[in-house]
Short mmCIF file of C-alpha atoms in Angstrom, two decimals:
data_model
loop_
_atom_site.label_atom_id
_atom_site.label_comp_id
_atom_site.label_asym_id
_atom_site.label_seq_id
_atom_site.Cartn_x
_atom_site.Cartn_y
_atom_site.Cartn_z
CA MET Y 21 38.85 -16.90 102.39
CA ASN Y 22 36.07 -17.61 99.32
CA ILE Y 23 37.39 -17.28 96.60
CA LYS Y 24 35.88 -19.26 94.36
CA ALA Y 25 32.54 -18.31 95.84
CA THR Y 26 33.56 -14.59 94.71
CA LEU Y 27 33.80 -16.30 90.59
CA ASP Y 28 31.05 -18.14 91.03
CA ARG Y 29 28.98 -14.66 91.81
CA ILE Y 30 30.31 -13.16 88.94
CA PRO Y 31 29.77 -13.76 85.54
CA GLY Y 32 32.26 -14.95 83.81
CA GLY Y 33 34.29 -14.41 86.83
CA MET Y 34 36.01 -18.33 86.02
CA MET Y 35 36.47 -17.15 83.14
CA VAL Y 36 37.02 -13.57 83.22
CA VAL Y 37 39.26 -12.55 86.31
CA PRO Y 38 42.10 -14.60 85.92
CA LEU Y 39 42.13 -12.99 81.62
CA LEU Y 40 42.02 -9.78 83.34
CA LEU Y 41 44.96 -10.68 86.32
CA GLY Y 42 47.27 -11.53 83.79
CA ALA Y 43 46.35 -8.62 81.27
CA THR Y 44 47.13 -6.77 84.95
CA ILE Y 45 50.61 -8.62 84.66
CA ASN Y 46 50.80 -7.83 80.80
CA THR Y 47 50.33 -4.52 80.30
CA PHE Y 48 52.69 -3.28 83.62
CA PHE Y 49 54.55 -6.16 84.78
CA PRO Y 50 55.20 -7.94 81.36
CA ASN Y 51 58.40 -9.47 81.76
CA ALA Y 52 57.65 -10.28 86.13
CA LEU Y 53 56.55 -14.02 83.78
CA ARG Y 54 58.09 -14.71 81.21
CA ILE Y 55 61.61 -16.53 82.92
CA GLY Y 56 61.54 -18.86 80.75
CA GLY Y 57 60.92 -23.11 82.81
CA PHE Y 58 57.81 -25.16 83.61
CA THR Y 59 56.43 -20.92 84.97
CA GLU Y 60 57.05 -19.71 81.49
CA ALA Y 61 54.89 -22.33 79.81
CA LEU Y 62 51.82 -22.49 81.96
CA PHE Y 63 51.49 -18.49 82.75
CA VAL Y 64 52.27 -16.95 79.26
CA ASN Y 65 52.14 -20.78 76.89
CA SER Y 66 49.58 -22.38 78.08
CA SER Y 67 46.64 -21.69 76.58
CA SER Y 68 46.75 -23.32 73.18
CA THR Y 69 47.96 -26.70 75.09
CA LEU Y 70 45.48 -26.18 77.53
CA ILE Y 71 41.96 -24.69 75.13
CA ALA Y 72 42.73 -27.86 72.87
CA LEU Y 73 42.86 -30.82 75.71
CA PHE Y 74 39.98 -28.56 76.71
CA LEU Y 75 38.72 -30.39 73.36
CA LEU Y 76 39.40 -33.86 73.62
CA ILE Y 77 37.96 -33.54 76.40
CA ALA Y 78 34.51 -31.70 75.62
CA GLY Y 79 34.42 -34.45 72.86
CA THR Y 80 34.06 -37.46 75.13
CA GLN Y 81 30.97 -36.15 76.19
CA ILE Y 82 29.40 -35.96 72.13
CA THR Y 83 28.18 -38.98 71.14
CA PHE Y 84 26.94 -39.80 67.36
CA LYS Y 85 23.95 -38.57 68.56
CA THR Y 86 24.64 -34.97 69.02
CA ALA Y 87 27.49 -34.29 66.61
CA GLY Y 88 24.95 -32.73 64.32
CA SER Y 89 24.10 -30.35 66.35
CA SER Y 90 27.75 -29.09 66.84
CA VAL Y 91 28.33 -28.76 63.43
CA GLY Y 92 24.36 -26.44 62.85
CA LYS Y 93 25.24 -24.95 65.74
CA GLY Y 94 29.45 -23.49 64.74
CA VAL Y 95 28.18 -23.33 61.33
CA THR Y 96 25.78 -21.51 61.80
CA LEU Y 97 27.71 -19.03 64.51
CA LEU Y 98 30.46 -18.54 61.64
CA VAL Y 99 27.66 -17.07 59.08
CA VAL Y 100 26.62 -14.76 60.67
CA LYS Y 101 29.49 -13.03 62.31
CA TRP Y 102 31.09 -12.89 59.01
CA ALA Y 103 27.92 -11.91 57.78
CA ILE Y 104 27.09 -8.77 59.73
CA GLY Y 105 30.53 -8.20 59.63
CA ALA Y 106 31.04 -8.01 55.95
CA ALA Y 107 27.61 -6.62 55.62
CA LEU Y 108 28.78 -3.03 58.38
CA GLY Y 109 32.20 -3.21 56.86
CA LEU Y 110 30.60 -2.62 53.49
CA VAL Y 111 28.73 -0.07 54.69
CA ALA Y 112 32.16 1.97 56.21
CA ILE Y 113 33.01 1.32 52.58
CA LEU Y 114 30.49 3.21 50.72
CA PHE Y 115 30.19 5.99 52.81
CA ALA Y 116 33.79 6.26 54.07
CA ASP Y 117 35.25 10.16 54.13
CA SER Y 118 37.60 11.48 52.11
CA SER Y 119 39.97 9.94 54.70
CA GLY Y 120 38.95 6.60 54.63
CA LEU Y 121 37.05 6.24 57.33
CA PHE Y 122 33.44 6.15 58.91
CA LEU Y 123 32.73 7.71 62.40
CA GLY Y 124 36.33 7.21 62.95
CA LEU Y 125 36.66 3.98 62.62
CA ALA Y 126 38.71 2.28 59.18
CA PRO Y 127 36.25 -0.12 57.41
CA LEU Y 128 39.02 -3.01 57.28
CA ALA Y 129 39.00 -2.90 60.37
CA ILE Y 130 35.36 -3.44 61.11
CA ILE Y 131 35.25 -6.92 59.10
CA ALA Y 132 38.80 -7.75 60.64
CA ALA Y 133 37.24 -7.63 64.59
CA MET Y 134 34.07 -8.54 63.25
CA THR Y 135 35.46 -11.80 61.62
CA ASN Y 136 37.40 -12.59 63.70
CA SER Y 137 36.03 -14.85 67.19
CA ASN Y 138 38.38 -14.56 70.36
CA GLY Y 139 38.20 -18.65 70.18
CA GLY Y 140 39.21 -19.09 74.09
CA LEU Y 141 36.49 -16.95 75.23
CA TYR Y 142 33.54 -18.48 73.87
CA ILE Y 143 34.53 -21.89 74.16
CA ALA Y 144 34.59 -20.53 78.25
CA LEU Y 145 31.73 -18.67 78.75
CA ALA Y 146 29.84 -22.10 76.26
CA GLY Y 147 31.78 -23.91 79.28
CA GLN Y 148 29.88 -22.46 81.68
CA TYR Y 149 26.92 -21.86 79.85
CA GLY Y 150 26.77 -24.47 77.92
CA LYS Y 151 26.70 -27.86 77.43
CA GLU Y 152 28.92 -30.12 75.27
CA ASP Y 153 27.92 -29.77 72.34
CA ASP Y 154 28.01 -26.01 72.37
CA LYS Y 155 31.95 -26.25 73.32
CA ALA Y 156 32.12 -29.25 70.63
CA ALA Y 157 31.19 -26.27 68.23
CA TYR Y 158 34.74 -23.99 68.35
CA PRO Y 159 36.01 -26.20 65.66
CA PHE Y 160 33.84 -25.21 63.01
CA LEU Y 161 34.67 -21.09 64.64
CA ALA Y 162 38.05 -21.35 63.95
CA LEU Y 163 37.87 -20.62 59.85
CA SER Y 164 36.84 -16.47 61.57
CA ASP Y 165 40.70 -17.11 62.72
CA GLY Y 166 43.13 -14.83 60.79
CA PRO Y 167 43.08 -13.51 57.78
CA PHE Y 168 40.18 -15.73 55.24
CA LEU Y 169 37.45 -13.89 56.02
CA THR Y 170 38.76 -10.70 56.41
CA MET Y 171 40.08 -11.32 52.21
CA VAL Y 172 36.74 -13.46 51.29
CA ALA Y 173 34.86 -10.54 51.93
CA LEU Y 174 37.36 -8.04 50.00
CA SER Y 175 37.13 -9.61 47.34
CA ILE Y 176 32.92 -10.08 47.11
CA PHE Y 177 33.53 -6.95 47.42
CA GLY Y 178 35.82 -5.91 44.57
CA ALA Y 179 38.19 -4.79 46.16
CA MET Y 180 40.57 -7.28 45.45
CA GLY Y 181 40.87 -10.90 44.10
CA PHE Y 182 42.84 -12.61 45.40
CA ALA Y 183 40.76 -15.17 48.11
CA ASN Y 184 41.73 -18.55 46.64
CA GLY Y 185 44.25 -20.60 47.99
CA MET Y 186 44.56 -18.26 51.08
CA PHE Y 187 42.66 -21.24 52.92
CA SER Y 188 45.00 -24.62 54.23
CA PRO Y 189 42.01 -26.75 55.00
CA MET Y 190 45.39 -28.54 57.02
CA ALA Y 191 44.83 -25.35 59.45
CA PHE Y 192 41.19 -26.70 60.00
CA VAL Y 193 41.89 -29.94 60.32
CA ALA Y 194 44.78 -29.54 62.77
CA VAL Y 195 42.36 -27.36 64.97
CA LEU Y 196 38.99 -30.17 65.33
CA LEU Y 197 41.52 -33.59 65.64
CA PRO Y 198 42.26 -33.52 69.51
CA LEU Y 199 38.21 -32.59 69.08
CA ILE Y 200 37.74 -36.57 66.36
CA VAL Y 201 40.57 -37.73 69.41
CA GLY Y 202 37.66 -36.36 72.20
CA VAL Y 203 34.90 -38.60 70.57
CA ILE Y 204 36.13 -41.51 69.00
CA ILE Y 205 37.03 -42.13 72.94
CA GLY Y 206 33.70 -41.11 74.00
CA ASN Y 207 32.08 -43.12 71.98
CA LEU Y 208 34.72 -46.25 73.07
CA ASP Y 209 34.21 -45.37 76.76
CA ARG Y 210 31.80 -43.75 78.48
CA SER Y 211 33.05 -44.09 82.22
CA LEU Y 212 36.77 -42.46 80.75
CA ALA Y 213 35.03 -40.39 79.48
CA GLU Y 214 33.06 -39.25 83.17
CA TRP Y 215 35.97 -39.44 84.54
CA LEU Y 216 38.04 -36.97 82.21
CA HIS Y 217 35.14 -34.73 82.07
CA LYS Y 218 35.32 -34.47 85.53
CA GLY Y 219 38.10 -32.34 85.09
CA SER Y 220 37.39 -29.70 82.29
CA ASP Y 221 35.86 -26.88 84.17
CA LYS Y 222 39.69 -26.44 85.67
CA LEU Y 223 41.52 -25.63 83.29
CA VAL Y 224 39.26 -22.62 81.84
CA PRO Y 225 40.93 -19.99 84.31
CA PHE Y 226 44.61 -21.38 83.77
CA PHE Y 227 43.96 -20.86 79.68
CA ALA Y 228 41.73 -17.66 80.72
CA PHE Y 229 44.71 -16.60 82.45
CA SER Y 230 47.16 -17.32 79.72
CA LEU Y 231 45.00 -15.22 77.18
CA GLY Y 232 45.29 -12.18 79.21
CA MET Y 233 49.00 -12.45 78.95
CA GLY Y 234 48.68 -11.19 75.46
CA ILE Y 235 46.64 -8.75 76.13
CA ASN Y 236 47.58 -5.76 76.80
CA PHE Y 237 45.73 -2.12 78.60
CA SER Y 238 47.64 -0.10 75.59
CA SER Y 239 45.81 -1.30 73.50
CA ILE Y 240 43.04 0.41 73.98
CA ILE Y 241 44.21 3.91 74.64
CA GLN Y 242 46.67 3.39 71.22
CA GLY Y 243 43.12 2.62 69.03
CA GLY Y 244 41.64 5.57 70.81
CA LEU Y 245 38.07 5.49 71.22
CA GLY Y 246 37.21 4.30 67.57
CA GLY Y 247 38.68 1.61 68.55
CA ILE Y 248 36.36 1.40 72.38
CA LEU Y 249 33.23 2.11 69.40
CA LEU Y 250 34.95 -0.96 67.17
CA GLY Y 251 34.70 -3.24 70.96
CA VAL Y 252 31.57 -2.74 71.55
CA LEU Y 253 30.18 -2.30 68.21
CA THR Y 254 31.29 -5.94 68.00
CA VAL Y 255 29.63 -7.21 71.66
CA LEU Y 256 26.68 -5.69 70.74
CA LEU Y 257 25.68 -6.48 66.45
CA THR Y 258 27.87 -9.86 66.44
CA GLY Y 259 26.60 -11.16 70.62
CA GLY Y 260 22.81 -10.23 70.14
CA ILE Y 261 21.73 -10.92 67.08
CA GLY Y 262 24.11 -14.33 67.90
CA TYR Y 263 21.42 -14.53 70.93
CA LEU Y 264 18.58 -13.77 69.46
CA LEU Y 265 19.40 -15.66 66.38
CA PHE Y 266 19.36 -19.10 68.92
CA LYS Y 267 16.52 -17.85 70.85
CA ALA Y 268 14.66 -18.05 68.16
CA ILE Y 269 15.33 -21.26 66.49
CA GLY Y 270 16.17 -22.58 70.10
CA TRP Y 271 18.55 -23.41 71.51
CA ASN Y 272 21.35 -22.08 74.07
CA PRO Y 273 21.21 -18.17 73.24
CA ILE Y 274 23.17 -17.28 75.90
CA VAL Y 275 26.36 -19.91 73.10
CA GLY Y 276 25.55 -17.65 70.82
CA ALA Y 277 25.72 -14.07 72.31
CA SER Y 278 29.06 -15.71 73.66
CA GLU Y 279 30.97 -15.44 69.21
CA GLY Y 280 30.58 -11.64 70.45
CA SER Y 281 34.36 -10.79 70.36
CA THR Y 282 37.64 -9.81 68.83
CA ALA Y 283 40.41 -12.54 69.13
CA GLY Y 284 43.54 -11.31 69.03
CA ASN Y 285 45.43 -12.99 66.34
CA ALA Y 286 42.95 -10.22 64.12
CA VAL Y 287 45.35 -7.59 65.02
CA GLY Y 288 47.97 -9.69 62.09
CA THR Y 289 45.12 -9.17 59.30
CA PRO Y 290 45.85 -5.61 58.06
CA ALA Y 291 48.79 -6.71 57.55
CA ALA Y 292 49.05 -9.66 55.82
CA ILE Y 293 45.59 -7.51 54.45
CA VAL Y 294 48.67 -5.29 53.03
CA ALA Y 295 51.14 -7.96 51.95
CA ALA Y 296 48.34 -8.73 49.64
CA ASN Y 297 47.64 -5.29 47.96
CA ALA Y 298 49.43 -2.74 48.94
CA SER Y 299 46.80 -0.25 48.69
CA PHE Y 300 45.43 -0.69 52.52
CA GLY Y 301 48.83 1.01 53.70
CA PRO Y 302 47.15 4.10 54.61
CA ILE Y 303 44.58 1.93 56.99
CA ALA Y 304 46.49 -0.89 58.17
CA GLU Y 305 47.55 1.37 60.83
CA ILE Y 306 45.44 2.80 62.44
CA ALA Y 307 42.82 -0.76 60.99
CA THR Y 308 45.43 -2.40 63.28
CA VAL Y 309 45.76 -0.21 66.80
CA GLN Y 310 42.31 -0.84 66.60
CA ILE Y 311 41.24 -3.93 65.81
CA ALA Y 312 43.67 -4.44 68.70
CA ALA Y 313 41.37 -2.12 71.01
CA SER Y 314 37.95 -3.80 70.25
CA VAL Y 315 40.26 -7.68 71.77
CA VAL Y 316 41.17 -5.72 74.61
CA THR Y 317 37.03 -4.30 74.86
CA THR Y 318 35.23 -7.31 74.29
CA ALA Y 319 37.26 -9.72 76.62
CA ILE Y 320 35.88 -7.36 79.39
CA LEU Y 321 32.62 -6.56 78.41
CA LEU Y 322 31.53 -9.83 76.94
CA PRO Y 323 31.55 -11.90 79.70
CA ILE Y 324 29.76 -8.34 81.36
CA PHE Y 325 27.11 -9.07 78.18
CA ILE Y 326 26.83 -12.34 78.87
CA GLY Y 327 26.34 -12.57 82.46
CA PHE Y 328 23.75 -9.79 82.08
CA LEU Y 329 21.76 -11.75 79.65
CA SER Y 330 22.02 -14.59 81.35
CA LYS Y 331 20.00 -12.72 84.44
CA ARG Y 332 17.44 -11.49 82.37
CA LEU Y 333 17.78 -14.76 80.71
CA GLU Y 334 16.41 -16.60 84.17
CA LYS Y 335 12.97 -14.95 84.18
CA SER Y 336 11.95 -17.87 82.12
CA GLY Y 337 13.60 -20.56 83.58
CA GLY Y 338 17.94 -19.44 82.15
CA VAL Y 339 20.17 -21.05 80.32
CA GLU Y 340 19.69 -24.99 82.87
CA LYS Y 341 15.56 -25.04 79.83
CA TYR Y 342 17.58 -24.74 76.66
CA ASN Y 343 20.32 -27.40 78.37
CA GLN Y 344 17.90 -29.75 79.73
CA ARG Y 345 17.04 -30.45 76.05
CA PRO Y 346 18.02 -33.28 73.73
CA SER Y 347 20.17 -32.38 71.23
CA THR Y 348 19.21 -32.02 67.62
#
C-alpha cells in the first residue's frame, strides 16, 4: 500500500486526513478510543503535548539571526486577523436586523470566529509549506486564544468596557517557553538540533488525529448555513488577505494564508462574554453553534484552500523560492 504517497498527493494530507479520520470516529463512535490508558492518552489527549514538542523542535532550528522574522510574522498575522474580524464584526453590529443578526450571522460569532485561529492547523500547514521561523511565529499567535481579542474588539466598539485584566501574561509565557527552550538548545549545539529536527514531521499526523477527536460533524448541522458561511468567510477573508499581504512583503504567502481558521476554544467565547456581560445572553446560543460550525468548516476547507493557492504559486516558482531566501 502506498499510504504516504497518497497522503502526499492530497493538499495538506498529513494534516487533514488524520484530522478528518479523528473527527469521523469522534462523531459516530465517540467512546471508541476513550478507554483510558495509553490509547486515550495518544489518540485523544495528545495534541497539546505533541504541539508543544513540535514547537520545541522548531525552536532548535531558529538561530538568533532568524528570531526577528518569527516575531514579525507572528505579530503581523495576529494584528491582521484581529483587524479583519473586528471590522466585519463592526459592520454586522451596525447593520444587524431586529433579531440582532447580519446575513443570519451573530456579530459576536463573527468576531470570535475570525479573530481566534487554530494553532495546530497553522503549525501543520506552516510545517509543510514554510520554514522554521514560520512555525516559530506560532507563540505570538497564541494571543488570539480564548475570548481576550473578542473582548478587546467589543470594548472598542463601546459594547462593554472590561477588557483590561482579561488576559494573563503568564498564559503567553506558558506557550512561548517550549520554543525558548528549543532556541537555547539549537544555539548551544547544532548537531543536537539537527538530530531533533529529523523527527518533527512525524508528529504532525498524530496531533492532527488528536485535534480531530475534538471535532463533531454535527456542529455543522446545528450551526446551519450561517455557521458554514462564517467558516467560508473566515478562510477566504483572513486566509486570503494574509496570503496577499505576505506575498506583498516578500514572505511565504502560503504561511500568511495558514491563519485562516477558527480554533476549537473559540466555541467557549460566547459563554465567557455572557459571564462578563449578561446582555449578550439572547445571542449567545446561536453564536456558539455558528462558531462550532466554523471550527469544523475551516478545518476542512483551509487545507483545501491552501492546496489550491500552492498550485497557483507553482507557476511562479512555488513556495521554494520563499523558503530559500534568508530570514530577515
